[in-house]
Tab-separated table of C-alpha atoms and ligand atoms in Angstrom:
chain	number	residue	atom	x	y	z
Y	53	MET	CA	95.026	75.844	78.033
Y	54	ASP	CA	95.615	74.688	81.605
Y	55	LYS	CA	93.036	73.058	83.823
Y	56	LEU	CA	92.976	72.189	87.514
Y	57	LEU	CA	92.439	68.694	88.890
Y	58	ILE	CA	91.210	68.490	92.465
Y	59	ARG	CA	90.662	65.314	94.418
Y	60	GLY	CA	88.390	66.132	97.334
Y	61	GLY	CA	88.366	64.836	100.884
Y	62	ASN	CA	91.612	66.163	102.356
Y	63	ARG	CA	91.238	68.153	105.560
Y	64	LEU	CA	93.148	71.418	105.105
Y	65	SER	CA	95.590	72.304	107.846
Y	66	GLY	CA	98.591	74.582	108.223
Y	67	THR	CA	99.452	78.142	107.271
Y	68	LEU	CA	99.030	79.971	104.009
Y	69	PRO	CA	100.103	83.519	103.167
Y	70	ILE	CA	97.602	86.155	102.033
Y	71	SER	CA	98.686	88.310	99.093
Y	72	GLY	CA	98.272	91.994	98.342
Y	73	ALA	CA	94.745	92.908	97.265
Y	74	LYS	CA	94.059	92.778	93.543
Y	75	ASN	CA	91.247	95.325	93.684
Y	76	ALA	CA	93.345	97.751	95.720
Y	77	ALA	CA	96.336	97.336	93.399
Y	78	LEU	CA	94.174	98.108	90.365
Y	79	THR	CA	93.302	101.540	91.739
Y	80	LEU	CA	96.700	102.293	93.304
Y	81	ILE	CA	98.660	101.739	90.071
Y	82	PRO	CA	96.902	104.503	88.060
Y	83	CYS	CA	97.815	106.987	90.835
Y	84	ALA	CA	101.289	106.957	89.266
Y	85	LEU	CA	99.764	109.059	86.454
Y	86	LEU	CA	99.173	111.887	88.945
Y	87	THR	CA	102.827	112.738	89.536
Y	88	GLU	CA	106.097	113.192	87.671
Y	89	GLU	CA	107.922	111.577	90.564
Y	90	PRO	CA	108.463	107.838	91.028
Y	91	MET	CA	105.743	105.912	92.850
Y	92	THR	CA	106.658	102.547	94.345
Y	93	LEU	CA	104.105	99.931	95.338
Y	94	ARG	CA	105.124	97.050	97.613
Y	95	ASN	CA	103.240	93.788	98.060
Y	96	LEU	CA	101.735	93.845	94.556
Y	97	PRO	CA	100.262	90.413	93.802
Y	98	ARG	CA	101.595	88.501	90.802
Y	99	LEU	CA	98.444	88.296	88.734
Y	100	ALA	CA	97.480	88.483	85.089
Y	101	ASP	CA	95.362	91.598	85.753
Y	102	ILE	CA	98.272	93.411	87.398
Y	103	ASP	CA	100.610	92.512	84.510
Y	104	GLY	CA	97.946	93.833	82.143
Y	105	PHE	CA	97.676	97.106	84.029
Y	106	GLN	CA	101.454	97.541	84.094
Y	107	HIS	CA	101.437	97.047	80.331
Y	108	LEU	CA	98.733	99.690	79.960
Y	109	MET	CA	100.826	102.154	81.983
Y	110	GLY	CA	103.724	101.461	79.620
Y	111	GLN	CA	101.472	102.517	76.722
Y	112	PHE	CA	101.204	105.976	78.282
Y	113	GLY	CA	104.977	106.344	78.480
Y	114	VAL	CA	105.216	105.422	82.165
Y	115	SER	CA	108.410	103.555	82.989
Y	116	VAL	CA	107.776	100.396	85.005
Y	117	SER	CA	110.535	98.598	86.897
Y	118	ILE	CA	109.792	95.368	88.698
Y	119	GLN	CA	111.597	93.659	91.569
Y	120	GLY	CA	110.605	90.211	92.798
Y	121	LYS	CA	110.383	88.397	89.485
Y	122	ARG	CA	111.909	85.154	90.779
Y	123	PRO	CA	109.440	82.274	90.713
Y	124	GLU	CA	109.756	81.789	94.485
Y	125	ASP	CA	108.889	85.424	95.309
Y	126	PHE	CA	105.455	86.208	96.715
Y	127	GLY	CA	104.455	89.774	95.942
Y	128	ARG	CA	106.428	92.285	93.971
Y	129	VAL	CA	107.832	95.750	94.368
Y	130	VAL	CA	107.124	97.865	91.307
Y	131	THR	CA	108.210	101.434	90.633
Y	132	PHE	CA	106.219	103.530	88.175
Y	133	GLU	CA	107.583	106.805	86.880
Y	134	ALA	CA	105.330	109.005	84.762
Y	135	GLN	CA	107.791	111.818	84.172
Y	136	ARG	CA	106.395	112.571	80.737
Y	137	LEU	CA	103.247	111.060	79.262
Y	138	THR	CA	103.482	110.071	75.606
Y	139	SER	CA	99.810	109.129	75.120
Y	140	ASN	CA	96.482	109.639	76.841
Y	141	VAL	CA	94.571	106.914	74.997
Y	142	ALA	CA	93.703	103.497	76.474
Y	143	PRO	CA	93.016	101.332	73.418
Y	144	TYR	CA	90.232	98.794	72.962
Y	145	ASP	CA	92.551	95.815	72.900
Y	146	LEU	CA	93.817	96.421	76.432
Y	147	VAL	CA	90.558	97.645	77.976
Y	148	ARG	CA	88.663	94.679	76.520
Y	149	LYS	CA	90.826	92.285	78.528
Y	150	MET	CA	90.664	94.276	81.710
Y	151	ARG	CA	87.640	96.294	82.793
Y	152	ALA	CA	89.604	98.086	85.499
Y	153	SER	CA	91.422	100.044	82.755
Y	154	ILE	CA	88.564	102.543	83.063
Y	155	LEU	CA	90.339	103.658	86.253
Y	156	VAL	CA	92.904	105.594	84.209
Y	157	LEU	CA	90.201	108.022	83.059
Y	158	GLY	CA	90.128	110.202	86.209
Y	159	PRO	CA	93.870	110.484	86.898
Y	160	MET	CA	94.778	110.942	83.221
Y	161	LEU	CA	92.194	113.700	82.862
Y	162	ALA	CA	93.535	115.406	85.991
Y	163	ARG	CA	97.152	115.224	84.839
Y	164	ALA	CA	96.899	115.712	81.074
Y	165	GLY	CA	93.632	117.653	80.778
Y	166	GLU	CA	92.304	115.028	78.411
Y	167	ALA	CA	91.831	111.246	78.440
Y	168	THR	CA	90.401	108.767	75.966
Y	169	VAL	CA	89.472	105.267	77.109
Y	170	SER	CA	87.766	102.508	75.167
Y	171	MET	CA	84.408	101.678	76.729
Y	172	PRO	CA	84.585	98.392	78.579
Y	173	GLY	CA	82.224	95.865	77.048
Y	174	GLY	CA	79.633	93.752	78.841
Y	175	CYS	CA	80.760	91.353	81.466
Y	176	ALA	CA	79.726	87.922	82.673
Y	177	ILE	CA	78.349	89.305	85.954
Y	178	GLY	CA	76.035	91.916	84.482
Y	179	ASN	CA	76.094	94.916	82.228
Y	180	ARG	CA	78.334	96.977	84.476
Y	181	PRO	CA	77.757	100.462	83.070
Y	182	ILE	CA	80.206	103.350	83.583
Y	183	ASP	CA	77.632	106.169	83.640
Y	184	LEU	CA	78.465	107.137	87.233
Y	185	HIS	CA	82.189	107.445	86.460
Y	186	LEU	CA	81.302	109.898	83.693
Y	187	LYS	CA	78.681	111.841	85.680
Y	188	ALA	CA	81.099	112.402	88.561
Y	189	LEU	CA	83.762	113.754	86.173
Y	190	GLU	CA	81.138	115.998	84.529
Y	191	ALA	CA	80.208	117.328	87.967
Y	192	PHE	CA	83.863	118.315	88.374
Y	193	GLY	CA	83.698	120.329	85.147
Y	194	ALA	CA	84.843	117.811	82.501
Y	195	GLU	CA	83.235	117.568	79.113
Y	196	ILE	CA	82.477	113.992	78.052
Y	197	GLU	CA	82.211	112.809	74.448
Y	198	LEU	CA	81.279	109.317	73.351
Y	199	ALA	CA	82.279	108.196	69.857
Y	200	GLN	CA	83.272	104.986	68.106
Y	201	GLY	CA	83.257	102.970	71.310
Y	202	TYR	CA	85.527	105.410	73.102
Y	203	VAL	CA	84.871	107.866	75.898
Y	204	LYS	CA	86.806	111.085	75.822
Y	205	ALA	CA	86.978	113.360	78.861
Y	206	ILE	CA	88.247	116.908	78.433
Y	207	ALA	CA	89.006	119.439	81.185
Y	208	PRO	CA	88.539	123.192	80.613
Y	209	ASP	CA	91.700	125.248	79.951
Y	210	GLY	CA	93.515	125.644	83.232
Y	211	GLY	CA	92.287	122.324	84.616
Y	212	LEU	CA	89.230	120.824	86.299
Y	213	PRO	CA	87.395	123.249	88.588
Y	214	GLY	CA	86.109	120.448	90.893
Y	215	GLY	CA	82.534	120.149	92.165
Y	216	ASP	CA	80.033	118.073	94.125
Y	217	PHE	CA	78.553	114.699	93.216
Y	218	ASP	CA	75.988	112.580	95.020
Y	219	PHE	CA	76.160	108.931	93.900
Y	220	PRO	CA	72.637	107.546	93.300
Y	221	VAL	CA	74.108	104.014	93.667
Y	222	VAL	CA	77.244	103.123	95.616
Y	223	SER	CA	80.007	102.405	93.103
Y	224	VAL	CA	83.533	101.384	94.022
Y	225	GLY	CA	85.059	102.127	90.618
Y	226	ALA	CA	83.270	105.448	90.107
Y	227	THR	CA	84.317	106.621	93.593
Y	228	GLU	CA	87.924	105.710	92.755
Y	229	ASN	CA	87.875	107.526	89.429
Y	230	ALA	CA	86.291	110.592	91.020
Y	231	LEU	CA	88.863	110.682	93.839
Y	232	MET	CA	91.799	110.415	91.451
Y	233	ALA	CA	90.402	113.260	89.337
Y	234	ALA	CA	89.513	115.548	92.271
Y	235	VAL	CA	92.911	115.508	93.991
Y	236	LEU	CA	94.458	117.784	91.319
Y	237	ALA	CA	91.378	119.961	90.685
Y	238	ASN	CA	91.581	123.737	91.169
Y	239	GLY	CA	88.937	123.808	93.890
Y	240	THR	CA	87.247	121.649	96.494
Y	241	SER	CA	85.116	118.651	95.530
Y	242	ARG	CA	82.640	116.752	97.654
Y	243	LEU	CA	81.429	113.190	97.123
Y	244	PHE	CA	78.253	112.002	98.826
Y	245	ASN	CA	77.176	108.360	99.163
Y	246	ALA	CA	80.688	107.359	98.072
Y	247	ALA	CA	81.854	103.769	98.387
Y	248	ARG	CA	83.825	103.140	101.578
Y	249	GLU	CA	85.330	99.738	100.880
Y	250	PRO	CA	88.749	99.164	102.486
Y	251	GLU	CA	90.239	99.424	98.974
Y	252	ILE	CA	88.931	103.032	98.816
Y	253	VAL	CA	90.591	103.753	102.155
Y	254	ASP	CA	93.825	102.268	100.760
Y	255	LEU	CA	93.522	104.585	97.752
Y	256	CYS	CA	92.909	107.625	99.996
Y	257	ASN	CA	95.912	106.696	102.134
Y	258	LEU	CA	98.208	106.498	99.101
Y	259	LEU	CA	96.858	109.791	97.724
Y	260	THR	CA	97.410	111.403	101.126
Y	261	ALA	CA	100.991	110.084	101.170
Y	262	MET	CA	101.397	111.760	97.761
Y	263	GLY	CA	100.266	115.099	99.224
Y	264	ALA	CA	96.515	115.033	98.530
Y	265	GLU	CA	94.099	116.655	100.972
Y	266	ILE	CA	91.117	114.401	101.669
Y	267	GLU	CA	88.653	114.616	104.572
Y	268	GLY	CA	86.201	111.926	105.661
Y	269	ILE	CA	88.372	108.928	104.751
Y	270	GLY	CA	86.514	105.717	105.608
Y	271	THR	CA	83.085	107.412	105.464
Y	272	SER	CA	80.632	107.838	102.599
Y	273	ASP	CA	81.056	111.634	102.448
Y	274	LEU	CA	84.462	112.700	101.165
Y	275	THR	CA	85.795	116.244	100.778
Y	276	ILE	CA	88.803	116.672	98.515
Y	277	HIS	CA	90.716	119.958	98.461
Y	278	GLY	CA	92.549	120.012	95.138
Y	279	VAL	CA	96.298	120.640	95.257
Y	280	LYS	CA	98.607	122.029	92.526
Y	281	ARG	CA	100.902	119.012	92.383
Y	282	LEU	CA	101.422	115.637	93.982
Y	283	ASN	CA	104.699	114.006	94.946
Y	284	GLY	CA	105.868	110.401	94.613
Y	285	ALA	CA	105.502	107.872	97.431
Y	286	THR	CA	106.296	104.320	98.487
Y	287	TYR	CA	103.254	102.407	99.632
Y	288	LYS	CA	102.350	98.859	100.696
Y	289	VAL	CA	99.205	97.384	99.118
Y	290	MET	CA	96.659	96.155	101.713
Y	291	ALA	CA	95.987	92.446	102.261
Y	292	ASP	CA	93.429	90.820	99.970
Y	293	ARG	CA	90.294	90.408	102.090
Y	294	ILE	CA	88.499	88.438	99.363
Y	295	GLU	CA	91.384	86.017	98.936
Y	296	ALA	CA	91.474	85.534	102.716
Y	297	GLY	CA	87.710	84.989	102.847
Y	298	SER	CA	87.931	82.488	99.993
Y	299	TYR	CA	90.568	80.401	101.789
Y	300	ALA	CA	88.551	80.638	105.001
Y	301	CYS	CA	85.654	78.984	103.119
Y	302	ALA	CA	88.068	76.388	101.704
Y	303	ALA	CA	89.377	75.509	105.170
Y	304	ALA	CA	85.866	75.380	106.634
Y	305	ILE	CA	84.341	73.143	103.971
Y	306	THR	CA	87.014	70.502	104.672
Y	307	GLY	CA	86.524	70.708	108.450
Y	308	GLY	CA	90.077	71.996	108.639
Y	309	GLU	CA	92.151	74.459	110.592
Y	310	VAL	CA	94.136	77.013	108.609
Y	311	ARG	CA	96.055	80.109	109.584
Y	312	LEU	CA	95.733	82.956	107.087
Y	313	GLU	CA	98.964	84.831	107.595
Y	314	GLY	CA	98.710	88.536	106.841
Y	315	ALA	CA	94.899	88.660	106.633
Y	316	ASN	CA	93.393	91.806	108.138
Y	317	ALA	CA	90.344	90.608	110.065
Y	318	SER	CA	89.240	94.154	110.907
Y	319	GLU	CA	88.347	94.632	107.226
Y	320	MET	CA	86.461	91.315	107.065
Y	321	THR	CA	83.762	91.764	109.695
Y	322	ALA	CA	80.787	90.858	107.487
Y	323	THR	CA	82.493	87.766	106.041
Y	324	ASN	CA	83.724	86.629	109.435
Y	325	ASN	CA	80.279	87.163	110.984
Y	326	ALA	CA	78.765	85.048	108.196
Y	327	LEU	CA	81.347	82.313	108.810
Y	328	ARG	CA	80.700	82.388	112.561
Y	329	ASN	CA	76.937	82.086	111.956
Y	330	ILE	CA	77.679	79.022	109.837
Y	331	GLY	CA	79.540	77.530	112.808
Y	332	VAL	CA	83.136	78.308	111.854
Y	333	GLU	CA	85.482	79.454	114.622
Y	334	ILE	CA	87.717	82.411	113.837
Y	335	GLU	CA	90.544	83.729	115.961
Y	336	GLU	CA	91.753	87.156	114.955
Y	337	ASP	CA	95.055	88.739	115.838
Y	338	ALA	CA	97.229	91.576	114.598
Y	339	ARG	CA	99.084	89.451	112.032
Y	340	GLY	CA	96.346	87.305	110.600
Y	341	MET	CA	93.552	84.982	111.552
Y	342	THR	CA	92.982	81.287	112.173
Y	343	VAL	CA	89.921	79.491	110.851
Y	344	ARG	CA	88.704	76.248	112.430
Y	345	ALA	CA	85.664	74.137	111.596
Y	346	ASP	CA	85.361	71.015	113.684
Y	347	GLY	CA	81.618	70.856	114.294
Y	348	PRO	CA	78.635	70.604	111.935
Y	349	LEU	CA	77.979	73.591	109.662
Y	350	LYS	CA	74.663	75.435	110.018
Y	351	ALA	CA	72.505	77.043	107.328
Y	352	THR	CA	72.275	80.830	107.378
Y	353	ASP	CA	70.716	83.606	105.294
Y	354	LEU	CA	73.015	86.103	103.601
Y	355	THR	CA	72.496	89.323	101.628
Y	356	THR	CA	75.270	91.124	99.773
Y	357	ALA	CA	75.590	94.900	100.215
Y	358	PRO	CA	78.148	97.678	99.810
Y	359	TYR	CA	80.810	97.794	102.558
Y	360	PRO	CA	80.496	97.383	105.519
Y	361	GLY	CA	77.896	94.848	104.281
Y	362	LEU	CA	78.764	91.433	102.911
Y	363	ALA	CA	80.906	91.685	99.759
Y	364	THR	CA	79.326	90.441	96.547
Y	365	ASP	CA	82.795	89.058	95.798
Y	366	MET	CA	82.276	86.537	98.651
Y	367	GLN	CA	78.808	85.366	97.628
Y	368	ALA	CA	79.816	82.428	95.398
Y	369	GLN	CA	82.386	81.026	97.832
Y	370	LEU	CA	79.980	81.207	100.798
Y	371	MET	CA	77.322	79.502	98.672
Y	372	SER	CA	79.640	76.533	98.145
Y	373	LEU	CA	80.268	76.321	101.870
Y	374	LEU	CA	76.518	76.445	102.576
Y	375	CYS	CA	76.029	73.378	100.350
Y	376	LYS	CA	77.573	71.411	103.248
Y	377	ALA	CA	75.567	73.185	105.973
Y	378	HIS	CA	72.542	71.599	107.686
Y	379	GLY	CA	69.290	73.277	106.681
Y	380	THR	CA	68.094	75.791	104.095
Y	381	SER	CA	70.025	78.988	103.387
Y	382	VAL	CA	68.716	81.938	101.407
Y	383	LEU	CA	71.305	84.097	99.598
Y	384	LYS	CA	70.329	87.461	98.113
Y	385	GLU	CA	72.588	89.214	95.614
Y	386	THR	CA	71.832	92.934	95.602
Y	387	ILE	CA	74.883	94.358	93.787
Y	388	PHE	CA	75.021	92.632	90.410
Y	389	GLU	CA	72.289	90.984	88.380
Y	390	ASN	CA	73.319	87.695	86.833
Y	391	ARG	CA	75.849	86.736	89.478
Y	392	PHE	CA	74.672	83.158	89.988
Y	393	MET	CA	76.546	81.633	87.056
Y	394	HIS	CA	78.211	79.164	89.417
Y	395	VAL	CA	74.859	77.637	90.391
Y	396	PRO	CA	74.428	75.327	87.370
Y	397	GLU	CA	78.028	74.145	87.775
Y	398	LEU	CA	77.585	73.510	91.515
Y	399	SER	CA	74.408	71.600	90.655
Y	400	ARG	CA	76.507	69.362	88.405
Y	401	MET	CA	78.502	68.581	91.533
Y	402	SER	CA	75.243	67.422	93.245
Y	403	ALA	CA	74.484	70.659	95.092
Y	404	ASP	CA	70.793	71.389	95.753
Y	405	ILE	CA	70.338	75.057	94.768
Y	406	ALA	CA	67.331	76.822	93.242
Y	407	THR	CA	67.417	80.403	92.021
Y	408	GLU	CA	64.692	82.940	91.524
Y	409	GLY	CA	65.826	86.308	90.249
Y	410	ARG	CA	68.500	87.562	92.594
Y	411	THR	CA	67.758	84.962	95.301
Y	412	ALA	CA	69.325	81.519	95.657
Y	413	ILE	CA	68.000	78.844	98.002
Y	414	VAL	CA	70.575	76.303	99.094
Y	415	LYS	CA	69.482	73.065	100.773
Y	416	GLY	CA	72.094	71.124	102.637
Y	417	PRO	CA	74.023	69.215	103.493
Y	418	SER	CA	74.687	67.748	100.029
Y	419	ASP	CA	77.046	64.887	99.319
Y	420	LEU	CA	79.048	66.782	96.731
Y	421	THR	CA	80.550	64.746	93.917
Y	422	GLY	CA	83.434	65.548	91.579
Y	423	ALA	CA	82.582	66.582	88.016
Y	424	GLU	CA	83.954	68.406	84.997
Y	425	VAL	CA	83.085	72.061	85.496
Y	426	MET	CA	83.938	75.378	83.995
Y	427	ALA	CA	83.658	78.819	85.432
Y	428	THR	CA	82.567	82.096	83.972
Y	429	ASP	CA	84.151	84.604	86.316
Y	430	LEU	CA	86.813	84.880	88.955
Y	431	ARG	CA	84.846	84.310	92.170
Y	432	ALA	CA	82.597	81.716	90.543
Y	433	SER	CA	85.738	79.750	89.631
Y	434	MET	CA	86.854	79.874	93.250
Y	435	SER	CA	83.482	78.591	94.433
Y	436	LEU	CA	83.960	75.506	92.263
Y	437	ILE	CA	87.404	74.856	93.759
Y	438	ILE	CA	85.934	75.160	97.271
Y	439	ALA	CA	83.172	72.688	96.463
Y	440	ALA	CA	85.700	70.347	94.821
Y	441	LEU	CA	87.804	70.238	97.999
Y	442	ALA	CA	84.861	68.640	99.829
Y	443	ALA	CA	83.525	66.556	96.933
Y	444	GLU	CA	83.912	62.838	96.562
Y	445	GLY	CA	86.195	61.968	93.668
Y	446	GLU	CA	87.928	64.179	91.148
Y	447	THR	CA	86.839	67.560	89.815
Y	448	THR	CA	88.277	69.152	86.692
Y	449	VAL	CA	88.004	72.937	86.529
Y	450	ARG	CA	88.468	74.456	83.083
Y	451	ARG	CA	88.882	78.093	81.955
Y	452	ILE	CA	91.189	78.773	84.861
Y	453	TYR	CA	92.498	81.961	83.300
Y	454	HIS	CA	89.778	83.581	85.408
Y	455	LEU	CA	91.537	82.328	88.549
Y	456	ASP	CA	94.930	83.513	87.324
Y	457	ARG	CA	93.446	87.013	87.100
Y	458	GLY	CA	92.758	87.122	90.804
Y	459	TYR	CA	94.402	84.423	92.955
Y	460	GLU	CA	98.176	84.553	93.280
Y	461	ARG	CA	99.553	81.004	93.035
Y	462	LEU	CA	96.282	79.377	93.931
Y	463	GLU	CA	97.310	75.741	93.674
Y	464	GLU	CA	100.633	76.265	95.451
Y	465	LYS	CA	98.887	77.908	98.383
Y	466	LEU	CA	96.275	75.160	98.613
Y	467	GLN	CA	98.975	72.482	98.362
Y	468	LEU	CA	100.747	74.152	101.295
Y	469	VAL	CA	97.781	73.287	103.521
Y	470	GLY	CA	97.352	69.768	102.182
Y	471	ALA	CA	94.912	70.027	99.276
Y	472	ASP	CA	95.206	67.491	96.457
Y	473	ILE	CA	95.224	69.934	93.536
Y	474	GLU	CA	97.336	70.113	90.412
Y	475	ARG	CA	97.505	72.177	87.254
Y	476	VAL	CA	97.770	70.184	84.041
Y	477	ASP	CA	97.821	70.923	80.336
Y	478	ASP	CA	94.446	70.387	78.734
A	688	UD1	C1	84.427	96.622	92.084
A	688	UD1	C2	85.335	95.416	92.212
A	688	UD1	C3	84.524	94.127	92.091
A	688	UD1	C4	83.364	94.134	93.086
A	688	UD1	C5	82.543	95.422	92.981
A	688	UD1	C6	81.471	95.544	94.045
A	688	UD1	C7	87.453	96.196	91.311
A	688	UD1	C8	88.450	96.126	90.211
A	688	UD1	N1	86.335	95.464	91.153
A	688	UD1	O1	83.847	96.583	90.785
A	688	UD1	O2	85.385	93.025	92.333
A	688	UD1	O3	82.517	93.028	92.831
A	688	UD1	O4	83.398	96.561	93.090
A	688	UD1	O5	82.040	95.485	95.312
A	688	UD1	O6	87.666	96.845	92.313
A	688	UD1	N2	77.150	100.848	88.521
A	688	UD1	C9	76.395	101.694	87.718
A	688	UD1	N3	77.052	102.677	87.016
A	688	UD1	C10	78.402	102.867	87.111
A	688	UD1	C11	79.156	102.008	87.943
A	688	UD1	C12	78.492	101.010	88.632
A	688	UD1	O7	75.193	101.551	87.618
A	688	UD1	O8	78.927	103.787	86.467
A	688	UD1	C13	76.467	99.765	89.279
A	688	UD1	C14	76.945	98.386	88.849
A	688	UD1	O9	76.261	97.903	87.736
A	688	UD1	C15	76.674	97.575	90.087
A	688	UD1	C16	76.926	98.565	91.217
A	688	UD1	O10	76.867	99.859	90.625
A	688	UD1	O11	75.336	97.157	90.127
A	688	UD1	C17	78.259	98.409	91.925
A	688	UD1	O12	79.319	98.375	90.985
A	688	UD1	P1	80.774	98.966	91.308
A	688	UD1	O13	80.889	99.144	92.786
A	688	UD1	O14	81.016	100.127	90.441
A	688	UD1	O15	81.706	97.777	90.869
A	688	UD1	P2	83.145	97.875	90.189
A	688	UD1	O16	83.844	99.096	90.665
A	688	UD1	O17	83.013	97.648	88.736
């Protein structure tokens, strides 16, 4: 298995490209199940999770053709064609490796009238139940059966009637599943307290391009008028706001100046406000943003929340940055329990962090030191890389398959801006 070696101390400077958003891609791909016509996605990131999802689509009889396979290509263009579905079962072996497979449940149910998906197991960042996905589909008229670790959703003869659902907790995945099911329902469906992350807007925009009728896009109340059929479309995946935010933290912790080409700052307000409070300068323009940190970093308090609040997916990376800030910062994680798994590893790198429940108290600035560390989830892994870039000496990061799930060509991009990072065989 590969590991990453990082020698800290280099000031990052230059330009690095931002990829298509993993979390958007994972909900755009299953939209191919909603139509017999070809659906083409541009700017798909080259990531293990995307490969896994393409494989899953193949299991259903969807043909998948990929352009941009050359090693030097950033992003891919992939055409999915679900002319005839040969299966409506997502097996344990594929779902186990990729939680987002649950996102086939809604569109498959809408298209085929029936869908069976293995229940995703527990996950390093909390239990992550799927009850809201199932309740929303039930509200639309589906019957749900749970047996032998699988969930089976069945629509009445003639298709899903559609209905109303009020989310008791904001859920990105459940909103996505509900949207993809409602677009082909016989009637009108309404979602209240829906997630309104930019990835949801991206999903609504693709569905609209396919002929869906959705009102309230970008708000937490969505009205979906079901249509009889959807057409194919060609669509460009949005920029990855979490990747951009992660590299902004990387640039800032080294006191560097980095241009994030392709980042969409208008979708990053909470992250950019947090960075500005920490003392990082950010210049936004239509084609990207430039991050500069040439003064001392300041402590700040942060609380994660559903969009437009601060993304939980940025919490670990900002925590690393705050290790170098002057003063005491208090970070509250409100979305997932158990999302401080990076704290013991950061402590091994001489960070001063105490946790109590869902609160972490970071005292800085710490003289970070290189160490052998290992990460337990995607964003936690990135937080260790960020800390390593500012640490004295060498850091070895193991279990980097987490990073390969979510950061397209991580070490190449960091090398582009002057980081001393290499991937070696363990
Ligand atoms: C998505 C993102 C993930 C991000 C998260 C929150 C993808 C592939 N993943 O995950 O990177 O961290 O949004 O922004 O897009 N919940 C329930 N029941 C459910 C579903 C969720 O109780 O049926 C709870 C969860 O336990 C959690 C909260 O709702 O506490 C939010 O989770 P959710 O927004 O659903 O996260 P995901 O869609 O899994």
